[in-house]
Short mmCIF file of C-alpha atoms in Angstrom, two decimals:
data_model
loop_
_atom_site.label_atom_id
_atom_site.label_comp_id
_atom_site.label_asym_id
_atom_site.label_seq_id
_atom_site.Cartn_x
_atom_site.Cartn_y
_atom_site.Cartn_z
CA MET A 22 0.00 0.00 0.00
CA THR A 23 1.31 3.40 -0.87
CA ARG A 24 1.22 6.09 1.78
CA ALA A 25 0.30 9.60 0.74
CA ARG A 26 3.05 12.21 1.35
CA ILE A 27 1.62 15.11 3.30
CA ALA A 28 3.19 18.54 2.71
CA PRO A 29 3.68 20.72 5.83
CA ALA A 30 1.39 23.69 6.23
CA PRO A 31 3.02 27.05 5.41
CA ALA A 32 2.85 28.18 9.03
CA ALA A 33 4.51 25.00 10.27
CA GLY A 34 7.25 25.45 7.70
CA LEU A 35 7.95 28.96 8.88
CA ALA A 36 8.13 27.80 12.51
CA MET A 37 10.60 25.06 11.57
CA ALA A 38 12.76 27.56 9.68
CA ALA A 39 12.78 29.90 12.65
CA LEU A 40 13.83 27.07 14.95
CA VAL A 41 16.69 26.07 12.66
CA ALA A 42 17.83 29.68 12.43
CA ALA A 43 17.83 29.99 16.22
CA VAL A 44 19.90 26.83 16.62
CA VAL A 45 22.38 28.01 14.00
CA ALA A 46 22.64 31.40 15.74
CA VAL A 47 23.59 29.69 19.00
CA LEU A 48 26.09 27.30 17.46
CA MET A 49 27.76 29.63 14.98
CA PRO A 50 30.17 32.28 16.29
CA ALA A 51 28.82 35.80 16.36
CA PRO A 52 30.33 38.32 13.94
CA ALA A 53 33.14 40.43 15.32
CA ASP A 54 30.96 43.54 15.55
CA ALA A 55 28.43 41.68 17.73
CA ARG A 56 30.71 40.83 20.65
CA ASN A 57 29.11 40.84 24.05
CA PRO A 58 31.89 41.67 26.53
CA ARG A 59 29.54 41.35 29.50
CA LYS A 60 28.74 37.75 28.59
CA GLU A 61 32.41 37.02 28.00
CA LEU A 62 33.30 38.41 31.41
CA ARG A 63 30.61 36.28 33.02
CA LYS A 64 31.97 33.17 31.32
CA VAL A 65 35.44 33.94 32.66
CA TRP A 66 34.06 34.46 36.15
CA GLU A 67 32.01 31.25 36.04
CA ALA A 68 34.96 29.20 34.82
CA GLY A 69 37.29 30.78 37.39
CA SER A 70 34.82 30.15 40.21
CA ALA A 71 34.22 26.50 39.38
CA GLY A 72 37.31 25.25 41.18
CA GLY A 73 36.25 26.50 44.61
CA GLY A 74 36.94 29.47 46.84
CA ASN A 75 35.38 32.93 46.54
CA TRP A 76 35.90 35.27 43.61
CA ALA A 77 34.48 38.78 43.64
CA VAL A 78 34.73 40.77 40.40
CA VAL A 79 33.79 44.31 39.44
CA VAL A 80 34.27 45.81 35.97
CA ARG A 81 32.93 49.35 35.63
CA PRO A 82 33.33 51.74 32.71
CA LEU A 83 34.89 55.13 33.49
CA GLY A 84 34.04 58.45 31.91
CA GLU A 85 32.17 58.25 28.61
CA THR A 86 32.97 54.58 28.00
CA ASP A 87 29.97 52.51 26.90
CA ASP A 88 28.66 50.16 29.59
CA ASP A 89 28.54 47.06 27.38
CA ALA A 90 31.41 45.62 29.44
CA ALA A 91 29.96 46.44 32.85
CA PHE A 92 29.97 43.31 35.00
CA GLU A 93 29.77 42.49 38.70
CA ALA A 94 29.77 39.24 40.66
CA GLU A 95 29.87 38.96 44.46
CA ALA A 96 30.65 42.68 44.52
CA THR A 97 29.41 43.20 48.09
CA LEU A 98 31.00 40.06 49.57
CA ARG A 99 33.55 41.03 52.23
CA LEU A 100 36.86 39.30 51.52
CA LEU A 101 40.51 39.60 52.48
CA PRO A 102 41.93 42.41 50.34
CA ALA A 103 45.63 41.78 51.16
CA SER A 104 47.75 44.72 49.96
CA THR A 105 44.97 46.30 47.90
CA ALA A 106 43.93 47.68 51.32
CA LYS A 107 46.77 50.20 50.88
CA LEU A 108 44.48 52.00 48.44
CA PHE A 109 42.22 53.05 51.32
CA THR A 110 45.16 54.57 53.20
CA ALA A 111 46.66 56.26 50.13
CA TRP A 112 43.31 57.58 48.89
CA THR A 113 42.53 59.06 52.32
CA ALA A 114 45.91 60.80 52.39
CA ALA A 115 45.29 62.30 48.96
CA HIS A 116 41.78 63.26 50.09
CA VAL A 117 42.57 64.98 53.41
CA LEU A 118 46.23 66.05 53.45
CA PRO A 119 47.62 69.11 51.65
CA GLN A 120 49.80 68.03 48.78
CA ASP A 121 52.72 70.09 50.03
CA THR A 122 52.80 67.97 53.21
CA THR A 123 56.29 66.98 54.34
CA PHE A 124 57.54 65.17 57.41
CA ALA A 125 60.11 66.34 59.97
CA THR A 126 63.30 64.54 60.94
CA GLY A 127 66.05 66.16 62.98
CA TRP A 128 68.05 66.18 66.14
CA VAL A 129 68.39 68.25 69.27
CA CYS A 130 70.66 68.33 72.28
CA ASP A 131 70.78 69.15 75.96
CA CYS A 132 74.45 70.03 75.88
CA GLN A 133 77.16 72.58 76.49
CA ARG A 134 80.15 73.67 74.48
CA ARG A 135 83.55 73.27 76.03
CA ALA A 136 85.18 76.65 76.53
CA GLY A 137 87.39 77.61 73.63
CA SER A 138 86.73 74.39 71.74
CA ALA A 139 84.62 72.96 68.96
CA SER A 140 83.38 70.12 71.17
CA LEU A 141 79.92 69.61 72.65
CA ASP A 142 79.20 67.56 75.79
CA GLY A 143 75.73 66.25 76.62
CA ILE A 144 72.74 64.21 75.51
CA PHE A 145 71.96 64.22 71.81
CA ALA A 146 68.54 63.10 70.61
CA LEU A 147 67.43 62.13 67.12
CA PHE A 148 63.73 62.68 66.58
CA GLY A 149 61.43 61.36 63.89
CA GLY A 150 58.28 63.02 62.62
CA GLY A 151 56.94 60.01 60.73
CA ALA A 152 58.87 60.49 57.50
CA PRO A 153 58.51 57.43 55.24
CA GLY A 154 61.56 56.65 53.12
CA LEU A 155 64.62 57.80 55.06
CA PHE A 156 67.90 56.07 54.35
CA SER A 157 71.00 55.97 56.48
CA ARG A 158 73.26 56.98 53.62
CA ALA A 159 73.13 57.92 49.95
CA ARG A 160 72.33 55.04 47.63
CA GLY A 161 72.99 54.94 43.92
CA ASP A 162 69.98 52.69 43.35
CA SER A 163 67.44 54.85 45.14
CA LEU A 164 63.98 53.35 45.27
CA ASP A 165 62.41 56.78 45.30
CA PRO A 166 61.78 58.95 42.23
CA ASP A 167 63.26 62.09 43.82
CA PRO A 168 66.03 60.87 46.12
CA ALA A 169 67.76 63.89 47.67
CA PRO A 170 67.85 64.51 50.56
CA GLY A 171 65.78 61.57 51.74
CA VAL A 172 68.20 58.82 50.81
CA SER A 173 70.98 60.50 52.80
CA ALA A 174 69.04 61.79 55.79
CA LEU A 175 71.69 61.00 58.36
CA ASP A 176 74.49 62.44 56.24
CA SER A 177 72.46 65.64 55.93
CA LEU A 178 71.94 65.81 59.70
CA ALA A 179 75.61 65.10 60.39
CA ARG A 180 76.64 67.92 58.07
CA MET A 181 74.36 70.24 60.05
CA VAL A 182 76.37 69.39 63.16
CA ARG A 183 79.62 70.19 61.38
CA ASP A 184 78.16 73.42 59.99
CA TRP A 185 77.61 74.58 63.57
CA GLY A 186 81.39 74.63 63.90
CA VAL A 187 81.42 71.38 65.89
CA ASP A 188 84.06 68.76 65.25
CA SER A 189 83.46 66.41 68.20
CA LEU A 190 80.64 65.21 70.43
CA VAL A 191 81.04 63.68 73.89
CA GLY A 192 78.10 62.01 75.56
CA GLU A 193 75.19 59.83 74.50
CA ILE A 194 73.02 59.68 71.39
CA ARG A 195 69.43 58.63 71.88
CA VAL A 196 66.32 58.33 69.72
CA GLU A 197 63.17 60.21 70.66
CA ASN A 198 60.29 58.20 69.22
CA SER A 199 57.29 59.34 71.22
CA LEU A 200 55.30 60.61 68.21
CA TYR A 201 53.88 57.15 67.53
CA ARG A 202 51.83 55.68 70.34
CA ALA A 203 53.24 52.25 71.17
CA ASP A 204 51.54 50.21 68.45
CA SER A 205 54.70 49.31 66.57
CA LEU A 206 53.05 46.22 65.04
CA GLY A 207 49.77 46.05 63.21
CA ALA A 208 46.79 44.26 64.74
CA GLY A 209 46.62 40.67 63.63
CA TRP A 210 50.13 40.49 62.19
CA GLN A 211 51.33 36.90 62.26
CA TRP A 212 54.24 35.95 64.51
CA ASP A 213 56.03 34.09 61.71
CA ASP A 214 56.11 37.27 59.58
CA LEU A 215 57.86 39.46 62.12
CA ASP A 216 61.42 38.61 61.06
CA GLU A 217 60.65 39.50 57.45
CA TRP A 218 61.35 42.86 55.82
CA TYR A 219 57.66 43.33 55.00
CA ALA A 220 56.66 43.19 58.71
CA ALA A 221 59.25 45.58 60.15
CA PRO A 222 58.21 47.43 63.34
CA VAL A 223 56.56 50.80 62.84
CA THR A 224 58.47 53.72 64.37
CA ALA A 225 58.38 57.47 63.81
CA LEU A 226 62.10 57.42 62.95
CA ALA A 227 62.48 54.57 60.47
CA LEU A 228 65.80 54.30 58.66
CA ASP A 229 66.23 51.96 55.72
CA ASP A 230 62.58 50.97 56.22
CA ASN A 231 63.64 49.46 59.56
CA THR A 232 65.43 46.66 57.74
CA GLU A 233 69.02 45.57 57.39
CA GLU A 234 70.87 43.25 55.06
CA ARG A 235 71.47 39.89 56.71
CA GLN A 236 72.59 37.99 53.61
CA ALA A 237 73.60 39.15 50.16
CA GLY A 238 70.55 40.71 48.57
CA GLN A 239 68.23 39.69 51.43
CA ARG A 240 66.83 42.10 54.00
CA ALA A 241 65.24 41.34 57.35
CA ALA A 242 63.36 43.36 59.94
CA VAL A 243 65.32 45.35 62.52
CA HIS A 244 63.91 44.57 65.96
CA SER A 245 65.63 47.50 67.75
CA PRO A 246 65.17 50.43 65.36
CA GLY A 247 66.49 52.96 67.91
CA SER A 248 69.80 51.16 68.37
CA TYR A 249 70.07 50.72 64.61
CA ALA A 250 69.49 54.46 64.04
CA VAL A 251 72.12 55.44 66.63
CA ALA A 252 74.73 53.12 65.10
CA ARG A 253 74.06 54.47 61.60
CA PHE A 254 74.17 58.09 62.83
CA ARG A 255 77.57 57.56 64.45
CA GLU A 256 78.80 56.34 61.05
CA ALA A 257 77.33 59.43 59.37
CA LEU A 258 79.08 61.71 61.88
CA GLY A 259 82.38 60.05 60.99
CA ARG A 260 81.77 60.64 57.29
CA ALA A 261 81.08 64.31 58.06
CA GLY A 262 84.34 64.64 60.01
CA VAL A 263 82.72 64.85 63.45
CA ALA A 264 84.30 62.65 66.12
CA PHE A 265 82.13 61.01 68.77
CA ARG A 266 83.11 59.67 72.19
CA GLU A 267 80.40 57.89 74.10
CA VAL A 268 79.80 58.66 77.76
CA ARG A 269 76.73 56.87 79.03
CA GLY A 270 74.35 59.34 80.62
CA GLY A 271 76.13 62.25 79.01
CA ALA A 272 77.37 65.35 80.78
CA ARG A 273 73.91 66.67 81.66
CA PRO A 274 70.37 65.26 82.16
CA GLY A 275 68.79 63.92 79.01
CA CYS A 276 66.21 65.70 76.93
CA ASP A 277 63.28 64.52 74.86
CA ALA A 278 62.71 67.82 73.09
CA PRO A 279 64.70 70.97 72.35
CA LYS A 280 65.04 73.27 75.34
CA SER A 281 65.53 76.35 73.16
CA ASP A 282 66.06 77.35 69.55
CA THR A 283 69.79 77.14 70.05
CA ALA A 284 69.48 73.51 71.15
CA ARG A 285 68.05 72.45 67.79
CA PHE A 286 70.83 71.41 65.43
CA GLY A 287 68.71 71.04 62.39
CA GLU A 288 65.68 69.52 60.72
CA LEU A 289 64.86 67.93 57.39
CA ARG A 290 61.40 68.20 55.88
CA TRP A 291 61.10 65.04 53.80
CA PRO A 292 59.56 63.53 51.77
CA PRO A 293 56.87 65.42 49.90
CA LEU A 294 53.64 63.44 50.05
CA ARG A 295 53.72 62.73 46.31
CA ASN A 296 56.87 60.65 46.84
CA VAL A 297 55.17 58.35 49.33
CA TYR A 298 52.71 56.75 46.90
CA HIS A 299 55.00 54.90 44.50
CA PRO A 300 57.00 52.90 47.07
CA MET A 301 53.82 52.24 49.01
CA LEU A 302 51.65 51.18 46.06
CA ALA A 303 53.83 50.03 43.17
CA ARG A 304 56.34 48.25 45.42
CA SER A 305 53.78 47.53 48.15
CA GLN A 306 56.00 48.73 51.01
CA ASN A 307 54.06 47.91 54.18
CA LEU A 308 56.01 50.06 56.63
CA ARG A 309 55.42 53.23 54.64
CA ALA A 310 51.69 52.52 54.54
CA GLU A 311 51.65 52.01 58.30
CA MET A 312 53.59 55.23 58.86
CA LEU A 313 51.22 57.18 56.60
CA LEU A 314 48.24 55.78 58.53
CA ARG A 315 49.69 57.10 61.82
CA ASP A 316 50.62 60.38 60.15
CA LEU A 317 46.95 60.76 59.18
CA GLY A 318 45.98 60.30 62.82
CA GLU A 319 48.49 62.94 63.89
CA ALA A 320 47.43 65.42 61.19
CA ARG A 321 43.69 65.14 61.80
CA ARG A 322 43.33 63.91 65.39
CA ARG A 323 46.62 64.98 67.03
CA SER A 324 47.18 61.34 67.92
CA ALA A 325 49.72 59.42 65.84
CA SER A 326 48.23 55.98 66.42
CA ALA A 327 46.89 53.34 64.08
CA ARG A 328 43.47 53.65 65.73
CA SER A 329 43.28 57.39 65.10
CA GLY A 330 44.47 56.93 61.54
CA LEU A 331 41.81 54.28 60.91
CA ASP A 332 39.15 56.66 62.22
CA VAL A 333 40.31 59.24 59.68
CA VAL A 334 40.16 56.63 56.90
CA GLY A 335 36.67 55.55 57.96
CA ASN A 336 35.35 59.11 57.96
CA ALA A 337 36.85 59.78 54.55
CA LEU A 338 35.33 56.62 53.08
CA ALA A 339 31.93 57.63 54.44
CA ALA A 340 32.14 60.72 52.23
CA ILE A 341 31.80 58.47 49.15
CA GLY A 342 29.06 56.34 50.66
CA LEU A 343 31.12 53.50 52.12
CA GLY A 344 30.33 52.13 55.54
CA VAL A 345 32.64 50.73 58.19
CA PRO A 346 32.46 47.79 58.79
CA ALA A 347 29.63 47.09 56.33
CA ASP A 348 31.84 47.65 53.27
CA VAL A 349 35.33 47.95 54.74
CA ARG A 350 36.79 46.66 58.01
CA LEU A 351 40.40 47.65 58.48
CA VAL A 352 42.74 47.03 61.40
CA ASP A 353 45.97 48.23 59.75
CA GLY A 354 47.06 50.52 56.94
CA SER A 355 48.97 48.04 54.80
CA GLY A 356 46.74 44.99 54.37
CA LEU A 357 49.23 42.68 56.07
CA SER A 358 46.70 41.64 58.72
CA ARG A 359 44.35 38.77 57.98
CA LEU A 360 41.69 40.59 60.03
CA ASN A 361 41.03 43.12 57.25
CA LEU A 362 37.94 42.76 55.09
CA ALA A 363 36.74 44.75 52.09
CA THR A 364 34.33 44.41 49.22
CA ALA A 365 35.22 44.63 45.56
CA ASP A 366 32.61 47.39 45.32
CA ALA A 367 34.46 49.46 47.94
CA LEU A 368 37.78 49.20 46.09
CA ALA A 369 36.01 50.09 42.83
CA ARG A 370 34.47 53.20 44.36
CA VAL A 371 37.78 54.41 45.73
CA LEU A 372 39.59 53.93 42.40
CA THR A 373 36.71 55.49 40.47
CA ASP A 374 36.75 58.53 42.73
CA ALA A 375 40.54 58.86 42.37
CA TRP A 376 40.34 58.56 38.56
CA THR A 377 37.51 61.10 38.27
CA ARG A 378 39.23 63.66 40.45
CA ALA A 379 42.59 63.15 38.76
CA ARG A 380 40.91 63.71 35.40
CA ASP A 381 39.49 66.95 36.81
CA GLY A 382 42.98 68.12 37.74
CA GLU A 383 43.40 67.23 41.44
CA GLN A 384 47.14 66.87 41.91
CA GLY A 385 46.86 64.62 44.95
CA MET A 386 44.80 62.04 43.11
CA GLN A 387 47.06 62.33 40.06
CA ALA A 388 50.05 61.55 42.28
CA LEU A 389 48.22 58.57 43.76
CA LEU A 390 47.44 57.10 40.33
CA ASP A 391 51.00 57.76 39.19
CA GLY A 392 52.12 55.70 42.17
CA LEU A 393 50.35 52.54 40.99
CA ALA A 394 52.32 49.69 39.48
CA ARG A 395 52.68 49.48 35.69
CA PRO A 396 53.65 46.55 33.47
CA GLY A 397 57.39 46.18 32.98
CA GLN A 398 58.28 48.93 35.46
CA ARG A 399 59.79 48.56 38.90
CA GLY A 400 57.08 47.24 41.15
CA THR A 401 54.75 44.29 41.48
CA LEU A 402 53.88 44.24 37.76
CA ILE A 403 57.45 44.25 36.48
CA ARG A 404 57.03 40.79 34.93
CA ARG A 405 53.30 40.85 34.24
CA PHE A 406 51.31 42.05 31.23
CA THR A 407 54.49 42.54 29.19
CA ALA A 408 54.23 39.89 26.42
CA ASP A 409 51.74 39.72 23.55
CA PRO A 410 48.99 40.86 23.33
CA TRP A 411 49.88 43.39 26.03
CA SER A 412 53.07 44.68 24.39
CA ALA A 413 51.13 46.39 21.60
CA LEU A 414 49.09 48.53 23.98
CA PRO A 415 49.95 52.20 24.67
CA ALA A 416 52.20 53.13 27.59
CA GLY A 417 50.31 53.47 30.85
CA TRP A 418 47.36 51.41 29.64
CA LEU A 419 47.29 49.55 32.97
CA ARG A 420 47.86 50.93 36.47
CA ALA A 421 47.18 48.63 39.38
CA LYS A 422 47.57 47.74 43.03
CA THR A 423 48.17 44.06 43.59
CA GLY A 424 47.81 41.99 46.74
CA SER A 425 48.74 38.47 47.74
CA MET A 426 49.09 36.28 50.80
CA ASP A 427 48.44 32.61 51.43
CA GLY A 428 45.10 31.81 49.83
CA VAL A 429 44.55 35.37 48.62
CA ASP A 430 45.24 37.08 45.32
CA ALA A 431 43.87 40.52 44.47
CA LEU A 432 44.06 43.16 41.76
CA ALA A 433 42.60 46.67 41.74
CA ALA A 434 43.31 48.29 38.37
CA ILE A 435 42.50 51.05 35.95
CA VAL A 436 42.55 49.73 32.39
CA GLN A 437 42.73 52.18 29.46
CA PRO A 438 43.35 50.17 26.27
CA ASP A 439 42.86 53.24 24.05
CA SER A 440 41.86 56.89 24.19
CA GLU A 441 38.16 56.04 23.97
CA ARG A 442 37.76 53.49 26.75
CA ALA A 443 38.63 53.24 30.43
CA TYR A 444 37.55 50.77 33.10
CA VAL A 445 38.08 50.08 36.76
CA VAL A 446 38.68 46.36 37.33
CA ILE A 447 38.63 44.69 40.74
CA SER A 448 39.38 41.02 41.37
CA LEU A 449 39.45 39.51 44.88
CA ARG A 450 40.13 35.77 45.12
CA ASN A 451 40.03 34.10 48.54
CA ARG A 452 40.50 30.46 49.50
CA PHE A 453 41.35 29.51 45.94
CA PRO A 454 42.90 26.06 45.46
CA GLU A 455 45.33 26.93 42.67
CA THR A 456 48.75 28.57 42.69
CA HIS A 457 49.20 32.34 42.62
CA SER A 458 50.25 32.18 38.97
CA ASP A 459 47.03 30.34 38.12
CA ALA A 460 44.98 32.87 40.08
CA ARG A 461 46.64 35.71 38.19
CA GLU A 462 45.81 34.04 34.91
CA TRP A 463 42.14 34.57 35.73
CA GLU A 464 42.82 38.26 36.31
CA GLU A 465 44.52 38.46 32.94
CA ARG A 466 41.60 36.72 31.24
CA LEU A 467 39.25 39.37 32.59
CA ILE A 468 41.43 42.17 31.30
CA ARG A 469 41.97 40.45 27.95
CA VAL A 470 38.22 40.70 27.30
CA LEU A 471 38.44 44.48 27.72
CA VAL A 472 41.47 45.10 25.51
CA GLU A 473 40.35 42.99 22.55
CA GLU A 474 39.01 44.97 19.66
#
């Protein structure tokens, strides 16, 4: 028996054609001009989250950039920020301190001149005013962009002694360090970090970042910064041609502050605030961040403590709508503590505010952004984002603060792949199972979506 072939109705045929077209549209790659960066970013986030841990991501367009790449995931989840927490300290400094701010370092004496001689007898006191980045002698490989006189602070002070017509000192040299209020270590710092250069004690007079070379090319924390400063100053006096003979207790009672103008040998005002950001952000120098936090407390609360500095930071963050501890909970200024928490949204708001104000000409925020790490330059990005496809991008296309500790990898960046587009990109990964290099590959995948044409 022959079956009759039944032709489909026109409407059914159209429905079938539409279904086939939809399937083809899903399976076939979209044309280049139909890219959907937001979907691509979500795919990266989903793939990077599949292995476990927590990954918070924020990508926000800046300025007039189209929002087709805007993407957020877990943006309000509080996570360990590691060293990206330095952005809160640096941003607050740029927000509240005058940009001509400098920091005092000097020395005074309670002493008397021997009759008819160029010798002084007494108690000599070095004092520190919270200056980040003082070195015990000039260094040819200065880590600071504008080295003099900061890299030779003690040599400068010793020359001031000589310029007073003094060629010898007899007595005792001490360090007056009362500006900072006792909290020489950050809350929650781990005991097994305290020998390392990145966990050096925080003092108002900090020479060589309170570190010393223990082995070739390796630095460790100095546990007695006052004794270290005295030893280095005696060396500087010798280089200046000033002899020193120690007499414990000196010739007269000691002093903690100058008794008169004539008792003050001299003072350096160093560094300018703009010079603090690069070592603190690009090289992630913890001590300088902790000093700046206490300097904020002194400038705004007349109390150079971490607690006062954190209060200043919290009040400044509230000005851009961030709550403490709802969005940010900080216990130190550097991010070294594992008690800090922050959201990706909070970091994005701070960087967005800095970028907007820098664009509008605020010098403090411009200096802050200039202090961020850049690919191939000295800092935490020196070996990152330097090969293809990154090498073809314009200079300064990426500026970032990185952060890492066990189980934590973070990036807070401004990405400007061309003159038409700019983005703030935040990535906070906590409790991830992979290596740091694998974690950073996910950061690079996010940014690769933004720089592709």
